[in-house]
Tab-separated table of C-alpha atoms in Angstrom:
chain	number	residue	atom	x	y	z
A	1	UNK	CA	37.099	27.703	5.878
A	2	UNK	CA	33.711	26.824	4.803
A	3	UNK	CA	31.930	23.289	4.967
A	4	UNK	CA	32.703	21.179	1.991
A	5	UNK	CA	30.273	18.596	1.054
A	6	UNK	CA	32.958	16.593	-0.631
A	7	UNK	CA	34.564	16.244	2.826
A	8	UNK	CA	38.257	16.219	2.347
A	9	UNK	CA	39.204	18.678	-0.301
A	10	UNK	CA	39.829	21.820	1.684
A	11	UNK	CA	42.178	20.151	4.168
A	12	UNK	CA	44.011	18.709	1.198
A	13	UNK	CA	44.320	22.023	-0.356
A	14	UNK	CA	46.094	23.317	2.757
A	15	UNK	CA	48.371	20.458	3.311
A	16	UNK	CA	51.041	19.059	1.212
A	17	UNK	CA	50.735	15.425	-0.222
A	18	UNK	CA	53.996	14.625	1.275
A	19	UNK	CA	52.656	15.499	4.631
A	20	UNK	CA	49.501	13.621	4.290
A	21	UNK	CA	49.837	10.461	2.166
A	22	UNK	CA	52.858	8.819	3.867
A	23	UNK	CA	51.091	9.185	7.275
A	24	UNK	CA	48.251	6.933	6.089
A	25	UNK	CA	45.446	9.308	5.275
A	26	UNK	CA	44.867	7.288	2.025
A	27	UNK	CA	44.046	4.247	4.248
A	28	UNK	CA	41.347	6.046	6.077
A	29	UNK	CA	37.743	6.734	4.942
A	30	UNK	CA	36.309	10.175	5.492
A	31	UNK	CA	32.697	10.897	5.985
A	32	UNK	CA	31.141	14.308	6.418
A	33	UNK	CA	28.726	13.559	9.437
A	34	UNK	CA	27.451	17.154	9.879
A	35	UNK	CA	27.866	20.516	8.341
A	36	UNK	CA	30.549	21.090	10.935
A	37	UNK	CA	32.515	17.933	11.198
A	38	UNK	CA	33.950	15.085	9.375
A	39	UNK	CA	34.439	11.582	10.727
A	40	UNK	CA	37.667	9.641	10.089
A	41	UNK	CA	37.214	5.825	9.805
A	42	UNK	CA	39.485	2.897	9.996
A	43	UNK	CA	37.631	1.392	7.236
A	44	UNK	CA	34.828	2.265	4.660
A	45	UNK	CA	32.121	1.352	7.174
A	46	UNK	CA	29.309	3.831	7.041
A	47	UNK	CA	28.765	6.252	9.996
A	48	UNK	CA	25.487	5.536	11.837
A	49	UNK	CA	23.129	8.300	12.844
A	50	UNK	CA	24.102	8.109	16.406
A	51	UNK	CA	27.652	9.159	15.339
A	52	UNK	CA	26.596	12.813	15.288
A	53	UNK	CA	28.853	13.769	18.127
A	54	UNK	CA	32.605	13.184	18.485
A	55	UNK	CA	32.174	10.081	20.468
A	56	UNK	CA	34.487	7.539	18.836
A	57	UNK	CA	32.877	4.185	18.725
A	58	UNK	CA	34.488	1.552	16.563
A	59	UNK	CA	34.923	1.794	13.685
A	60	UNK	CA	35.189	5.585	14.170
A	61	UNK	CA	38.733	6.639	15.277
A	62	UNK	CA	38.897	10.309	14.374
A	63	UNK	CA	36.969	13.485	14.352
A	64	UNK	CA	37.710	16.719	12.581
A	65	UNK	CA	35.639	19.681	13.174
A	66	UNK	CA	35.296	22.090	10.359
A	67	UNK	CA	36.335	25.790	10.812
A	68	UNK	CA	39.224	25.429	13.307
A	69	UNK	CA	42.053	24.928	10.886
A	70	UNK	CA	43.692	21.837	9.502
A	71	UNK	CA	44.651	18.856	11.872
A	72	UNK	CA	48.244	18.714	12.802
A	73	UNK	CA	50.923	16.269	11.630
A	74	UNK	CA	50.677	14.621	15.076
A	75	UNK	CA	46.955	14.175	14.497
A	76	UNK	CA	47.579	12.357	11.202
A	77	UNK	CA	50.492	10.332	12.673
A	78	UNK	CA	48.307	9.206	15.624
A	79	UNK	CA	45.546	7.941	13.261
A	80	UNK	CA	48.000	6.340	10.885
A	81	UNK	CA	49.499	4.340	13.918
A	82	UNK	CA	45.963	3.163	14.937
A	83	UNK	CA	45.195	5.718	17.555
A	84	UNK	CA	42.206	7.851	18.309
A	85	UNK	CA	42.194	11.526	17.684
A	86	UNK	CA	39.874	14.535	18.093
A	87	UNK	CA	40.343	17.887	16.392
A	88	UNK	CA	37.906	20.353	17.944
A	89	UNK	CA	37.261	23.953	18.200
A	90	UNK	CA	37.911	25.435	21.604
A	91	UNK	CA	34.168	26.174	21.942
A	92	UNK	CA	33.276	22.593	21.142
A	93	UNK	CA	35.855	21.122	23.480
A	94	UNK	CA	34.503	23.401	26.256
A	95	UNK	CA	30.862	22.710	25.659
A	96	UNK	CA	30.923	19.077	24.789
A	97	UNK	CA	33.453	18.135	27.520
A	98	UNK	CA	36.078	16.846	24.995
A	99	UNK	CA	37.997	15.111	27.743
A	100	UNK	CA	35.020	13.021	28.755
A	101	UNK	CA	34.308	12.135	25.214
A	102	UNK	CA	37.875	10.932	24.742
A	103	UNK	CA	37.672	8.839	27.870
A	104	UNK	CA	34.388	7.311	26.614
A	105	UNK	CA	36.017	6.703	23.195
A	106	UNK	CA	38.955	4.994	24.975
A	107	UNK	CA	36.632	2.753	26.832
A	108	UNK	CA	34.797	2.003	23.566
A	109	UNK	CA	38.037	0.731	21.966
A	110	UNK	CA	40.218	-0.605	24.717
A	111	UNK	CA	39.433	-2.610	27.867
A	112	UNK	CA	40.312	-0.230	30.721
A	113	UNK	CA	40.178	-1.165	34.396
A	114	UNK	CA	37.888	1.074	36.383
A	115	UNK	CA	40.793	2.478	38.491
A	116	UNK	CA	42.788	3.370	35.329
A	117	UNK	CA	39.796	4.907	33.636
A	118	UNK	CA	39.265	7.133	36.687
A	119	UNK	CA	42.869	8.381	36.790
A	120	UNK	CA	43.039	8.868	33.057
A	121	UNK	CA	39.769	10.907	33.054
A	122	UNK	CA	40.978	13.389	35.827
A	123	UNK	CA	44.310	13.907	34.290
A	124	UNK	CA	42.905	14.332	30.756
A	125	UNK	CA	40.154	16.624	32.082
A	126	UNK	CA	42.842	18.810	33.718
A	127	UNK	CA	44.888	18.788	30.580
A	128	UNK	CA	42.048	19.749	28.310
A	129	UNK	CA	40.887	22.443	30.841
A	130	UNK	CA	44.338	24.033	30.678
A	131	UNK	CA	44.389	23.884	26.912
A	132	UNK	CA	41.007	25.544	26.699
A	133	UNK	CA	41.084	28.101	29.418
A	134	UNK	CA	44.732	29.111	29.859
A	135	UNK	CA	45.936	28.203	26.350
A	136	UNK	CA	43.441	28.951	23.659
A	137	UNK	CA	41.091	31.453	25.508
A	138	UNK	CA	44.034	33.015	27.291
A	139	UNK	CA	42.179	33.166	30.591
A	140	UNK	CA	43.929	33.809	33.839
A	141	UNK	CA	42.973	32.379	37.138
A	142	UNK	CA	42.875	35.520	39.298
A	143	UNK	CA	39.093	36.121	38.941
A	144	UNK	CA	38.403	32.588	40.222
A	145	UNK	CA	39.958	33.268	43.535
A	146	UNK	CA	37.021	35.102	45.116
A	147	UNK	CA	33.324	34.554	44.848
A	148	UNK	CA	32.742	38.402	44.284
A	149	UNK	CA	34.899	38.275	41.157
A	150	UNK	CA	33.581	34.957	39.917
A	151	UNK	CA	30.778	36.658	37.926
A	152	UNK	CA	33.424	38.733	36.187
A	153	UNK	CA	35.238	35.413	35.399
A	154	UNK	CA	31.972	34.025	33.888
A	155	UNK	CA	31.325	37.146	31.818
A	156	UNK	CA	34.948	37.039	30.484
A	157	UNK	CA	34.685	33.449	29.725
A	158	UNK	CA	31.414	34.000	27.864
A	159	UNK	CA	32.899	36.801	25.936
A	160	UNK	CA	35.918	34.742	24.867
A	161	UNK	CA	33.810	31.740	23.880
A	162	UNK	CA	32.102	34.131	21.570
A	163	UNK	CA	35.293	35.409	19.989
A	164	UNK	CA	35.528	33.604	16.639
A	165	UNK	CA	39.294	33.859	16.847
A	166	UNK	CA	40.006	32.492	20.242
A	167	UNK	CA	37.065	30.091	20.362
A	168	UNK	CA	37.975	29.002	16.769
A	169	UNK	CA	41.508	27.801	17.949
A	170	UNK	CA	41.828	24.123	17.737
A	171	UNK	CA	42.253	21.658	20.604
A	172	UNK	CA	43.498	18.145	19.641
A	173	UNK	CA	43.362	15.124	21.897
A	174	UNK	CA	45.326	12.229	20.639
A	175	UNK	CA	45.452	8.838	22.231
A	176	UNK	CA	47.344	5.615	21.320
A	177	UNK	CA	47.714	2.427	23.022
A	178	UNK	CA	50.814	0.355	22.445
A	179	UNK	CA	50.862	-2.885	24.418
A	180	UNK	CA	50.035	-1.884	28.107
A	181	UNK	CA	51.191	1.658	27.592
A	182	UNK	CA	48.580	4.321	26.779
A	183	UNK	CA	49.769	7.692	25.671
A	184	UNK	CA	47.528	10.731	25.439
A	185	UNK	CA	48.495	14.159	24.150
A	186	UNK	CA	46.627	17.392	24.320
A	187	UNK	CA	47.616	20.245	21.971
A	188	UNK	CA	46.422	23.783	21.988
A	189	UNK	CA	47.285	26.909	19.944
A	190	UNK	CA	47.711	29.419	22.800
A	191	UNK	CA	50.718	31.433	23.748
A	192	UNK	CA	52.351	28.694	25.671
A	193	UNK	CA	53.969	28.755	29.157
A	194	UNK	CA	56.969	27.505	31.160
A	195	UNK	CA	55.816	24.016	31.731
A	196	UNK	CA	58.665	23.015	34.019
A	197	UNK	CA	58.331	26.137	36.207
A	198	UNK	CA	54.608	25.648	36.500
A	199	UNK	CA	54.929	21.961	37.381
A	200	UNK	CA	57.408	22.770	40.135
A	201	UNK	CA	55.266	25.344	41.886
A	202	UNK	CA	53.858	24.485	45.316
A	203	UNK	CA	50.261	25.455	45.896
A	204	UNK	CA	48.652	26.128	49.282
A	205	UNK	CA	46.009	23.635	50.352
A	206	UNK	CA	43.315	26.443	50.154
A	207	UNK	CA	44.216	27.355	46.561
A	208	UNK	CA	41.206	27.856	44.260
A	209	UNK	CA	43.259	27.164	41.035
A	210	UNK	CA	46.524	26.023	39.873
A	211	UNK	CA	46.120	22.320	40.944
A	212	UNK	CA	45.773	21.016	37.429
A	213	UNK	CA	49.339	20.101	36.667
A	214	UNK	CA	50.013	18.600	40.057
A	215	UNK	CA	46.855	16.457	39.625
A	216	UNK	CA	48.096	15.376	36.183
A	217	UNK	CA	51.381	14.274	37.639
A	218	UNK	CA	49.657	12.382	40.451
A	219	UNK	CA	47.177	10.648	38.217
A	220	UNK	CA	49.509	9.624	35.392
A	221	UNK	CA	52.714	7.605	35.201
A	222	UNK	CA	54.471	10.258	33.401
A	223	UNK	CA	53.929	13.721	31.956
A	224	UNK	CA	55.833	16.108	29.781
A	225	UNK	CA	55.372	19.438	27.995
A	226	UNK	CA	56.748	20.511	24.729
A	227	UNK	CA	56.206	23.372	22.198
A	228	UNK	CA	56.351	25.892	25.021
A	229	UNK	CA	53.652	24.021	26.976
A	230	UNK	CA	51.256	23.914	24.118
A	231	UNK	CA	51.667	20.008	23.793
A	232	UNK	CA	51.048	18.160	26.942
A	233	UNK	CA	51.688	14.272	26.822
A	234	UNK	CA	50.718	11.930	29.522
A	235	UNK	CA	51.167	8.158	29.556
A	236	UNK	CA	49.907	5.312	31.817
A	237	UNK	CA	51.186	1.786	32.156
A	238	UNK	CA	47.878	0.028	32.297
A	239	UNK	CA	46.874	-2.961	34.503
B	1	UNK	CA	9.989	18.095	46.441
B	2	UNK	CA	13.472	18.198	44.877
B	3	UNK	CA	14.805	21.239	43.336
B	4	UNK	CA	17.913	22.096	41.339
B	5	UNK	CA	19.449	25.572	40.840
B	6	UNK	CA	20.616	26.894	37.600
B	7	UNK	CA	22.234	30.176	37.218
B	8	UNK	CA	20.631	32.426	34.602
B	9	UNK	CA	21.897	35.673	32.874
B	10	UNK	CA	20.109	37.729	35.416
B	11	UNK	CA	19.765	35.767	38.728
B	12	UNK	CA	18.838	32.214	39.001
B	13	UNK	CA	16.157	29.609	38.444
B	14	UNK	CA	14.962	27.066	40.878
B	15	UNK	CA	13.422	23.937	39.025
B	16	UNK	CA	11.024	22.404	41.355
B	17	UNK	CA	10.263	18.733	40.843
B	18	UNK	CA	7.975	16.122	42.350
B	19	UNK	CA	5.340	16.985	45.041
B	20	UNK	CA	5.243	20.142	46.989
B	21	UNK	CA	3.367	19.772	50.244
B	22	UNK	CA	3.610	20.574	54.043
B	23	UNK	CA	6.594	18.158	54.255
B	24	UNK	CA	8.584	20.652	52.090
B	25	UNK	CA	8.381	23.593	54.421
B	26	UNK	CA	11.988	23.400	55.404
B	27	UNK	CA	13.374	22.722	51.922
B	28	UNK	CA	11.273	25.606	50.498
B	29	UNK	CA	12.541	27.838	53.358
B	30	UNK	CA	16.102	27.212	52.097
B	31	UNK	CA	15.037	28.568	48.752
B	32	UNK	CA	13.536	31.699	50.332
B	33	UNK	CA	16.851	32.141	52.359
B	34	UNK	CA	18.574	32.679	49.096
B	35	UNK	CA	16.301	35.526	47.893
B	36	UNK	CA	18.220	38.248	49.863
B	37	UNK	CA	21.342	37.574	47.896
B	38	UNK	CA	19.525	38.201	44.613
B	39	UNK	CA	18.123	41.504	45.315
B	40	UNK	CA	17.612	43.483	42.127
B	41	UNK	CA	17.680	40.265	40.120
B	42	UNK	CA	15.228	37.795	38.741
B	43	UNK	CA	14.374	34.473	40.387
B	44	UNK	CA	12.389	31.960	38.369
B	45	UNK	CA	10.439	29.227	40.055
B	46	UNK	CA	10.186	26.664	37.205
B	47	UNK	CA	7.199	24.536	37.935
B	48	UNK	CA	7.417	22.351	34.733
B	49	UNK	CA	8.423	19.224	36.669
B	50	UNK	CA	6.184	19.895	39.676
B	51	UNK	CA	3.738	17.087	39.545
B	52	UNK	CA	1.554	17.938	42.498
B	53	UNK	CA	0.935	20.601	45.049
B	54	UNK	CA	-1.760	21.333	47.649
B	55	UNK	CA	-2.904	24.404	49.467
B	56	UNK	CA	0.084	24.356	51.712
B	57	UNK	CA	2.353	24.297	48.654
B	58	UNK	CA	0.429	27.275	47.129
B	59	UNK	CA	0.875	29.023	50.389
B	60	UNK	CA	4.536	28.542	50.097
B	61	UNK	CA	4.404	30.221	46.589
B	62	UNK	CA	2.521	33.069	48.070
B	63	UNK	CA	5.328	33.361	50.763
B	64	UNK	CA	7.755	33.329	47.998
B	65	UNK	CA	6.128	36.359	46.350
B	66	UNK	CA	6.118	38.251	49.607
B	67	UNK	CA	9.742	37.338	50.358
B	68	UNK	CA	10.667	38.537	46.769
B	69	UNK	CA	8.955	41.845	47.346
B	70	UNK	CA	10.676	42.284	50.724
B	71	UNK	CA	14.023	41.752	49.066
B	72	UNK	CA	13.500	43.636	45.803
B	73	UNK	CA	13.576	40.453	43.789
B	74	UNK	CA	11.627	39.990	40.492
B	75	UNK	CA	9.843	36.641	40.882
B	76	UNK	CA	8.526	34.585	38.110
B	77	UNK	CA	6.557	31.497	38.649
B	78	UNK	CA	6.514	29.720	35.261
B	79	UNK	CA	5.558	26.729	33.271
B	80	UNK	CA	3.056	24.972	35.609
B	81	UNK	CA	1.616	21.676	34.652
B	82	UNK	CA	-2.240	21.659	34.314
B	83	UNK	CA	-2.899	20.440	37.814
B	84	UNK	CA	-0.794	23.178	39.411
B	85	UNK	CA	-2.071	25.818	37.141
B	86	UNK	CA	-5.789	24.869	37.734
B	87	UNK	CA	-5.213	24.861	41.495
B	88	UNK	CA	-3.578	28.375	41.411
B	89	UNK	CA	-6.739	29.476	39.248
B	90	UNK	CA	-9.118	27.896	41.601
B	91	UNK	CA	-7.659	29.698	44.466
B	92	UNK	CA	-7.680	32.973	42.652
B	93	UNK	CA	-3.966	33.177	42.553
B	94	UNK	CA	-3.239	32.612	38.797
B	95	UNK	CA	-1.888	36.198	38.893
B	96	UNK	CA	1.205	34.793	40.598
B	97	UNK	CA	2.137	33.183	37.368
B	98	UNK	CA	4.067	34.702	34.555
B	99	UNK	CA	1.786	35.455	31.603
B	100	UNK	CA	3.855	33.407	29.091
B	101	UNK	CA	6.201	30.501	29.419
B	102	UNK	CA	9.677	31.278	30.590
B	103	UNK	CA	12.676	29.682	28.903
B	104	UNK	CA	14.815	28.630	31.799
B	105	UNK	CA	17.434	26.802	29.838
B	106	UNK	CA	18.659	23.346	30.403
B	107	UNK	CA	20.335	22.470	33.635
B	108	UNK	CA	23.927	21.422	33.126
B	109	UNK	CA	25.147	17.886	33.996
B	110	UNK	CA	25.317	19.131	37.523
B	111	UNK	CA	22.132	19.215	39.710
B	112	UNK	CA	21.739	20.621	43.169
B	113	UNK	CA	19.055	19.469	45.547
B	114	UNK	CA	18.252	21.357	48.656
B	115	UNK	CA	18.276	19.297	51.857
B	116	UNK	CA	17.719	20.333	55.472
B	117	UNK	CA	21.045	21.916	56.536
B	118	UNK	CA	22.550	21.892	53.148
B	119	UNK	CA	22.489	20.557	49.592
B	120	UNK	CA	23.085	17.488	47.722
B	121	UNK	CA	25.040	17.802	44.446
B	122	UNK	CA	24.801	15.165	41.726
B	123	UNK	CA	26.378	14.620	38.260
B	124	UNK	CA	29.699	16.055	37.122
B	125	UNK	CA	31.306	19.252	38.476
B	126	UNK	CA	33.825	20.283	35.803
B	127	UNK	CA	34.836	23.460	34.115
B	128	UNK	CA	31.716	23.898	32.016
B	129	UNK	CA	29.334	23.310	35.068
B	130	UNK	CA	30.719	25.937	37.371
B	131	UNK	CA	27.711	28.177	36.840
B	132	UNK	CA	25.359	25.471	38.329
B	133	UNK	CA	27.408	25.413	41.491
B	134	UNK	CA	27.392	29.146	42.184
B	135	UNK	CA	23.834	29.309	43.714
B	136	UNK	CA	25.183	26.893	46.377
B	137	UNK	CA	27.566	29.541	47.477
B	138	UNK	CA	24.771	32.091	47.472
B	139	UNK	CA	22.771	29.747	49.762
B	140	UNK	CA	25.662	29.590	52.055
B	141	UNK	CA	26.122	33.381	52.175
B	142	UNK	CA	22.446	33.660	53.195
B	143	UNK	CA	22.908	31.418	56.221
B	144	UNK	CA	23.298	32.999	59.626
B	145	UNK	CA	25.885	30.835	61.269
B	146	UNK	CA	25.359	27.202	61.891
B	147	UNK	CA	26.389	24.184	59.798
B	148	UNK	CA	26.071	23.621	56.163
B	149	UNK	CA	26.650	20.251	54.541
B	150	UNK	CA	27.446	19.632	50.891
B	151	UNK	CA	26.535	16.013	50.139
B	152	UNK	CA	28.747	14.831	47.395
B	153	UNK	CA	27.104	11.351	47.251
B	154	UNK	CA	25.603	11.787	43.879
B	155	UNK	CA	28.719	13.365	42.246
B	156	UNK	CA	30.246	11.022	39.747
B	157	UNK	CA	33.273	13.255	38.786
B	158	UNK	CA	35.031	16.412	39.871
B	159	UNK	CA	38.097	18.098	38.582
B	160	UNK	CA	40.198	20.810	39.985
B	161	UNK	CA	37.960	23.640	38.867
B	162	UNK	CA	35.203	22.067	40.996
B	163	UNK	CA	37.512	21.761	43.894
B	164	UNK	CA	38.354	25.461	43.449
B	165	UNK	CA	34.678	26.220	43.777
B	166	UNK	CA	34.433	24.276	46.966
B	167	UNK	CA	37.332	26.309	48.333
B	168	UNK	CA	35.552	29.493	47.415
B	169	UNK	CA	32.564	28.203	49.145
B	170	UNK	CA	34.625	27.548	52.259
B	171	UNK	CA	35.928	31.049	52.065
B	172	UNK	CA	32.406	32.522	51.973
B	173	UNK	CA	31.186	30.119	54.720
B	174	UNK	CA	33.883	31.442	56.993
B	175	UNK	CA	32.888	35.053	56.313
B	176	UNK	CA	29.464	34.434	57.635
B	177	UNK	CA	30.384	31.997	60.458
B	178	UNK	CA	29.007	28.907	58.736
B	179	UNK	CA	30.633	25.604	59.465
B	180	UNK	CA	31.013	23.969	56.066
B	181	UNK	CA	31.495	20.278	55.640
B	182	UNK	CA	31.652	17.800	52.800
B	183	UNK	CA	30.010	14.453	52.967
B	184	UNK	CA	29.395	11.217	51.098
B	185	UNK	CA	31.972	11.441	48.468
B	186	UNK	CA	32.752	8.178	46.683
B	187	UNK	CA	35.022	6.905	43.971
B	188	UNK	CA	36.946	9.417	41.816
B	189	UNK	CA	35.565	12.327	43.889
B	190	UNK	CA	36.780	10.685	47.170
B	191	UNK	CA	40.190	10.061	45.533
B	192	UNK	CA	40.433	13.755	44.415
B	193	UNK	CA	39.641	15.110	47.914
B	194	UNK	CA	42.205	12.673	49.378
B	195	UNK	CA	44.981	13.488	47.026
B	196	UNK	CA	44.329	17.235	47.524
B	197	UNK	CA	44.298	16.898	51.280
B	198	UNK	CA	41.005	18.829	51.603
B	199	UNK	CA	40.347	17.157	55.006
B	200	UNK	CA	43.057	19.488	56.365
B	201	UNK	CA	41.007	22.481	55.217
B	202	UNK	CA	37.484	21.483	56.126
B	203	UNK	CA	35.718	18.455	57.563
B	204	UNK	CA	35.233	15.602	55.105
B	205	UNK	CA	32.879	12.856	56.415
B	206	UNK	CA	31.778	9.577	55.016
């Protein structure tokens, strides 16, 4: 997919009107903000120059990076229900710390207590790290277990971030507040895994990896995995 | 003097900042301790943020050159400000400098500052900042017994990948008989250490 100065056309080409329009696309404004991304606005307000990164300050509510496929139906639904949504390449999610950007975006749109924000950030960071590393980049954790193999891990990571297929897979981070409940979903395009079995695993205190899901469970008020683990949904009942 | 460590493709870079004087003998010694582990690789001393040095500081740079030769390290002193460059030239030591500017890259959001008996880390320790932490483990490996403290006081956020690196550092410390302890964690970092029961693995002090 190549950048389209007109903004929306290529995505419309790849998606049926029945999928798009009833979900509220027509109510959003679209602004191509760079040659790699398109902003989704709640209204027709112009995007200011500082909106050149996917930090969703009002009125910005969505961000679609070019070149990593069309946004999912869940992405569209999230926006149409008033949520915040990022559609990023794996490389961008890794390099720009997509989880941190979403937490900053949440704080820009919703009043979050400091303690809530801290729990959300850790759980979301773990969720995005899983989506990027284990999901889309298909990286195992074995090489992170020892220092003498850590450089191999770094080399492999660098290679995979340079692989246009793996690094071009999309990561979506979708967030919506309804009353006091905040729901955040992280979606990847990897091979998936047995979410329930992974969540049930006990890890030794000295483990170098594999703590992510248990931390997500500890830091959220509920977590579930669907689509073979490629869709992780967390929620918080906010103060 | 402050410094932060950045892993490069072929070794590491120490970005020196502030004033390098006789007061920094111990901190600079900690840098030299890490040379042995970089044998065959390149170490860059990036002087671009070094505001001031004196003849003692220049002497430390000469020591660095000797230490590098001893351990088979390719040493580059690079990017001096005019004051430091002129002092080196005045002392007839401009040959210590790389002939052209050296691109050392940007430090990530994690910075590491050497302290007597350990390091202080600041910023965010997450998946994309792992490389910035690796030189800390190299420093630990270069210790010969004793204690090594990682001061987490400036760390604003850490995830499980950061925790994993600390566990790797703990393993490496044990191999060389170093007593590793964590100190000064606050906020989310303190909460993460607590929920992960890290104090059952290594000392965690306020």
